[in-house]
Each structure stands twice: as C-alpha cells, then as structure tokens.
Amino acid sequence: MTQQLQKTINRLFADTVERMDEGADVVQTISEIFASIDLTWSPANPDPLPAWDYRHAVVENAPAGNLSAVAQAVDADWQTVNWHRNPNYINDESLGRFRNWYGYNLYVGSFGMVKNLEIAVGMILISPDCLYPPHNHLAAEIYVPISGRAEWWSAESDWQIQEPGTPIYHRPWLSHGTRTLDEPLLALFGWLGDTSQHATINRDL
Ligand SMILES: [Fe+2]
C-alpha cells in the first residue's frame, strides 16, 4: 500500500468518526487497528473485472478534497491488489447485472493483501444501474462513499440517496442494500467482528 493511500484512508476514518453517533466506537476501533498494521504487500497481478470499465469515471467524479485524494490513491494502487466477487453471488443469476458488474478489493482482512482476522478494510466498486439486494452479515460495517451518488437501504431506513463522504453504518445482521443510479459507486468499507463470514442475500425480504 502506498503511503498516500494509507494516509488518505486514515484521514477519512477520522473524519467519519466525527460525523457518526451509532457506530462511532466501531469505526474508531477499525481505524486504530488499521493505522497500527504494517500495510506493505507484494504486488498482485489481478484479472480485470467488467466493473473496471468505470475505474476512470469514479476517480473523475470524486468530489474535490480528501475524497478525490482517496480516489486517486486507490487508482494508483489499483493493480497491485486482488479484486474479488462474493463466492455466494457468482453463480446467482437472480442478482442480474450486479452479479458481474461489481467487485471489491481487500487491503486488510482474512484473505486481504495483508492478513488480519480482526478487521476488513477495502473498496467496493459498483457499476451504474445495479441493485445489490438486501443482504446481511455477522460483522459490523461502515461504508463511506468516495465517488458516486447511490441509493442506500436498510431494514431501519427507506431507500435514500447518500452523498459521497456520508457514513453509512450497519450493525451486525442488519439487512441492507445499495442501488446505483447513472453513476458508478466507489466506497470504502470497514468490517469489525468475524470478518471471515461472507455476506448472504436475504431471500425473505
Ligand atoms: Fe454489508
């Protein structure tokens, strides 16, 4: 990880804690662990994902300031990290366009570029016009959109557009979903808790 990427993510976590009520303690803990880890890794050679078509758009669309700095730092390290799709989703055709047109990297985590079992930190990229249906997981989660206005839902709040920089907190097992509009979404995510368990779609909703 470049120093710039670590620096901009640390700053974003600090800004995010300031903006939160519920979940601020979770983000503070993720932030402290993240800042304490030696974030050096051997560069990967990832296979491109379809969603990479939007790599330049997410960097160009990021608001000026720290979010743009994060996006540029993500871009600089784009091909030194592995990109993934949830194995629970890859063969699920009911997910439609989302199934093939999203991806995430994992800077830190149980199968991250840096192995860690306490937290997961990475970036999710979702192409325009995709629905990530309601799903949940054991770990507590913070999202901070870096680029792209998208709609976010949880079992406790209706679909609503969230601007880049807005913290979106999900406590363990809270069902939540994301829908992109005409822009691609790049968002920082952090997990705290048992990060080895993948998210699963909530079929009953
Ligand atoms: Fe989640």
GROMACS .gro file of C-alpha atoms and ligand atoms in nm:
model
  206
    1MET     CA    1   0.000   0.000   0.000
    2THR     CA    2   0.137   0.339  -0.087
    3GLN     CA    3   0.183   0.583   0.198
    4GLN     CA    4  -0.063   0.814   0.024
    5LEU     CA    5  -0.337   0.551   0.029
    6GLN     CA    6  -0.285   0.470   0.396
    7LYS     CA    7  -0.271   0.840   0.485
    8THR     CA    8  -0.589   0.933   0.298
    9ILE     CA    9  -0.785   0.636   0.439
   10ASN     CA   10  -0.668   0.716   0.794
   11ARG     CA   11  -0.783   1.075   0.747
   12LEU     CA   12  -1.118   0.961   0.608
   13PHE     CA   13  -1.176   0.728   0.905
   14ALA     CA   14  -1.100   1.019   1.143
   15ASP     CA   15  -1.344   1.249   0.958
   16THR     CA   16  -1.603   0.971   0.956
   17VAL     CA   17  -1.593   0.910   1.333
   18GLU     CA   18  -1.663   1.281   1.383
   19ARG     CA   19  -1.981   1.254   1.176
   20MET     CA   20  -2.130   0.948   1.349
   21ASP     CA   21  -2.340   0.868   1.652
   22GLU     CA   22  -2.425   0.495   1.640
   23GLY     CA   23  -2.121   0.303   1.526
   24ALA     CA   24  -1.864   0.572   1.604
   25ASP     CA   25  -1.694   0.336   1.851
   26VAL     CA   26  -1.681   0.062   1.586
   27VAL     CA   27  -1.521   0.293   1.330
   28GLN     CA   28  -1.278   0.424   1.590
   29THR     CA   29  -1.167   0.067   1.664
   30ILE     CA   30  -1.135  -0.022   1.294
   31SER     CA   31  -0.937   0.297   1.242
   32GLU     CA   32  -0.697   0.229   1.528
   33ILE     CA   33  -0.629  -0.129   1.418
   34PHE     CA   34  -0.591  -0.021   1.054
   35ALA     CA   35  -0.343   0.251   1.149
   36SER     CA   36  -0.137   0.005   1.356
   37ILE     CA   37  -0.090  -0.254   1.079
   38ASP     CA   38   0.217  -0.272   0.857
   39LEU     CA   39   0.042  -0.225   0.524
   40THR     CA   40   0.308  -0.347   0.286
   41TRP     CA   41   0.238  -0.629   0.045
   42SER     CA   42   0.374  -0.800  -0.262
   43PRO     CA   43   0.203  -0.653  -0.569
   44ALA     CA   44  -0.068  -0.876  -0.715
   45ASN     CA   45  -0.150  -0.927  -1.080
   46PRO     CA   46  -0.530  -0.924  -1.078
   47ASP     CA   47  -0.754  -1.033  -1.362
   48PRO     CA   48  -0.961  -0.735  -1.477
   49LEU     CA   49  -1.327  -0.733  -1.378
   50PRO     CA   50  -1.604  -0.589  -1.601
   51ALA     CA   51  -1.660  -0.313  -1.342
   52TRP     CA   52  -1.308  -0.187  -1.408
   53ASP     CA   53  -1.462  -0.009  -1.709
   54TYR     CA   54  -1.560   0.256  -1.454
   55ARG     CA   55  -1.218   0.299  -1.298
   56HIS     CA   56  -1.153   0.638  -1.455
   57ALA     CA   57  -1.510   0.761  -1.403
   58VAL     CA   58  -1.500   0.706  -1.027
   59VAL     CA   59  -1.173   0.896  -1.000
   60GLU     CA   60  -1.302   1.185  -1.213
   61ASN     CA   61  -1.636   1.204  -1.029
   62ALA     CA   62  -1.494   1.208  -0.675
   63PRO     CA   63  -1.556   1.543  -0.503
   64ALA     CA   64  -1.251   1.766  -0.466
   65GLY     CA   65  -1.060   1.743  -0.140
   66ASN     CA   66  -0.996   1.432   0.068
   67LEU     CA   67  -1.239   1.213  -0.127
   68SER     CA   68  -1.063   1.294  -0.453
   69ALA     CA   69  -0.729   1.226  -0.282
   70VAL     CA   70  -0.858   0.885  -0.167
   71ALA     CA   71  -0.986   0.802  -0.516
   72GLN     CA   72  -0.655   0.896  -0.674
   73ALA     CA   73  -0.464   0.690  -0.420
   74VAL     CA   74  -0.695   0.392  -0.484
   75ASP     CA   75  -0.633   0.436  -0.855
   76ALA     CA   76  -0.255   0.444  -0.805
   77ASP     CA   77  -0.269   0.106  -0.627
   78TRP     CA   78  -0.549  -0.039  -0.841
   79GLN     CA   79  -0.349  -0.319  -0.999
   80THR     CA   80  -0.133  -0.407  -0.701
   81VAL     CA   81  -0.432  -0.564  -0.523
   82ASN     CA   82  -0.658  -0.860  -0.589
   83TRP     CA   83  -1.020  -0.787  -0.679
   84HIS     CA   84  -1.300  -1.022  -0.574
   85ARG     CA   85  -1.665  -1.103  -0.604
   86ASN     CA   86  -1.850  -1.275  -0.321
   87PRO     CA   87  -1.848  -1.652  -0.389
   88ASN     CA   88  -2.208  -1.662  -0.264
   89TYR     CA   89  -2.307  -1.438  -0.556
   90ILE     CA   90  -2.102  -1.554  -0.855
   91ASN     CA   91  -2.347  -1.823  -0.966
   92ASP     CA   92  -2.664  -1.644  -0.854
   93GLU     CA   93  -2.836  -1.530  -1.174
   94SER     CA   94  -3.117  -1.367  -0.976
   95LEU     CA   95  -2.871  -1.089  -0.898
   96GLY     CA   96  -2.889  -0.971  -1.259
   97ARG     CA   97  -2.642  -0.708  -1.372
   98PHE     CA   98  -2.495  -0.667  -1.022
   99ARG     CA   99  -2.353  -1.020  -1.026
  100ASN     CA  100  -2.095  -0.943  -1.295
  101TRP     CA  101  -2.067  -0.566  -1.268
  102TYR     CA  102  -1.934  -0.514  -0.921
  103GLY     CA  103  -1.614  -0.604  -0.741
  104TYR     CA  104  -1.420  -0.529  -0.428
  105ASN     CA  105  -1.066  -0.532  -0.309
  106LEU     CA  106  -0.945  -0.612   0.037
  107TYR     CA  107  -0.644  -0.422   0.163
  108VAL     CA  108  -0.675  -0.587   0.504
  109GLY     CA  109  -0.880  -0.891   0.606
  110SER     CA  110  -0.898  -1.267   0.639
  111PHE     CA  111  -0.799  -1.305   0.272
  112GLY     CA  112  -0.674  -0.950   0.222
  113MET     CA  113  -0.346  -0.826   0.082
  114VAL     CA  114  -0.247  -0.802   0.448
  115LYS     CA  115  -0.392  -1.087   0.655
  116ASN     CA  116  -0.586  -0.981   0.962
  117LEU     CA  117  -0.871  -1.153   1.145
  118GLU     CA  118  -0.995  -0.854   1.347
  119ILE     CA  119  -1.094  -0.613   1.071
  120ALA     CA  120  -1.155  -0.599   0.699
  121VAL     CA  121  -1.089  -0.280   0.500
  122GLY     CA  122  -1.124  -0.238   0.127
  123MET     CA  123  -1.303  -0.067  -0.159
  124ILE     CA  124  -1.621  -0.175  -0.336
  125LEU     CA  125  -1.687  -0.070  -0.694
  126ILE     CA  126  -2.041  -0.097  -0.834
  127SER     CA  127  -2.123  -0.010  -1.195
  128PRO     CA  128  -2.421   0.215  -1.279
  129ASP     CA  129  -2.774   0.068  -1.284
  130CYS     CA  130  -2.703  -0.218  -1.045
  131LEU     CA  131  -2.904  -0.342  -0.747
  132TYR     CA  132  -2.715  -0.504  -0.461
  133PRO     CA  133  -3.022  -0.659  -0.296
  134PRO     CA  134  -3.078  -0.672   0.080
  135HIS     CA  135  -2.814  -0.885   0.250
  136ASN     CA  136  -2.650  -0.914   0.589
  137HIS     CA  137  -2.353  -1.049   0.778
  138LEU     CA  138  -2.215  -1.104   1.123
  139ALA     CA  139  -1.955  -0.827   1.118
  140ALA     CA  140  -2.043  -0.465   1.197
  141GLU     CA  141  -1.982  -0.247   0.893
  142ILE     CA  142  -1.907   0.109   0.789
  143TYR     CA  143  -1.936   0.234   0.432
  144VAL     CA  144  -1.812   0.573   0.319
  145PRO     CA  145  -1.895   0.650  -0.045
  146ILE     CA  146  -1.591   0.804  -0.213
  147SER     CA  147  -1.745   0.872  -0.553
  148GLY     CA  148  -2.096   0.843  -0.694
  149ARG     CA  149  -2.442   0.923  -0.559
  150ALA     CA  150  -2.626   0.596  -0.497
  151GLU     CA  151  -2.936   0.484  -0.309
  152TRP     CA  152  -2.892   0.300   0.020
  153TRP     CA  153  -3.148   0.098   0.217
  154SER     CA  154  -3.159  -0.080   0.548
  155ALA     CA  155  -3.425  -0.262   0.747
  156GLU     CA  156  -3.445   0.059   0.952
  157SER     CA  157  -3.445   0.320   0.674
  158ASP     CA  158  -3.606   0.351   0.331
  159TRP     CA  159  -3.408   0.387   0.010
  160GLN     CA  160  -3.237   0.724   0.009
  161ILE     CA  161  -2.962   0.885  -0.192
  162GLN     CA  162  -2.642   0.933   0.005
  163GLU     CA  163  -2.376   1.178  -0.100
  164PRO     CA  164  -2.007   1.089  -0.111
  165GLY     CA  165  -1.850   1.129   0.232
  166THR     CA  166  -2.166   1.028   0.421
  167PRO     CA  167  -2.101   0.749   0.674
  168ILE     CA  168  -2.340   0.452   0.645
  169TYR     CA  169  -2.328   0.220   0.945
  170HIS     CA  170  -2.472  -0.134   0.966
  171ARG     CA  171  -2.465  -0.314   1.298
  172PRO     CA  172  -2.429  -0.695   1.292
  173TRP     CA  173  -2.704  -0.875   1.097
  174LEU     CA  174  -2.888  -0.555   0.997
  175SER     CA  175  -3.018  -0.617   0.646
  176HIS     CA  176  -2.904  -0.353   0.394
  177GLY     CA  177  -2.885  -0.289   0.020
  178THR     CA  178  -2.743  -0.049  -0.237
  179ARG     CA  179  -2.873   0.066  -0.574
  180THR     CA  180  -2.660   0.263  -0.818
  181LEU     CA  181  -2.820   0.520  -1.049
  182ASP     CA  182  -2.644   0.667  -1.351
  183GLU     CA  183  -2.303   0.694  -1.183
  184PRO     CA  184  -2.063   0.421  -1.073
  185LEU     CA  185  -2.003   0.395  -0.699
  186LEU     CA  186  -1.670   0.361  -0.525
  187ALA     CA  187  -1.698   0.321  -0.148
  188LEU     CA  188  -1.462   0.248   0.138
  189PHE     CA  189  -1.585  -0.030   0.363
  190GLY     CA  190  -1.467  -0.148   0.701
  191TRP     CA  191  -1.575  -0.457   0.896
  192LEU     CA  192  -1.521  -0.534   1.263
  193GLY     CA  193  -1.602  -0.870   1.419
  194ASP     CA  194  -1.590  -1.208   1.248
  195THR     CA  195  -1.481  -1.094   0.904
  196SER     CA  196  -1.431  -1.445   0.765
  197GLN     CA  197  -1.804  -1.496   0.701
  198HIS     CA  198  -1.924  -1.367   0.365
  199ALA     CA  199  -2.247  -1.170   0.332
  200THR     CA  200  -2.558  -1.357   0.220
  201ILE     CA  201  -2.862  -1.226   0.033
  202ASN     CA  202  -3.184  -1.206   0.238
  203ARG     CA  203  -3.430  -1.407   0.030
  204ASP     CA  204  -3.721  -1.343   0.264
  205LEU     CA  205  -3.730  -0.967   0.203
  206FE      FE  206  -2.258  -0.513   0.418
   0.00000   0.00000   0.00000
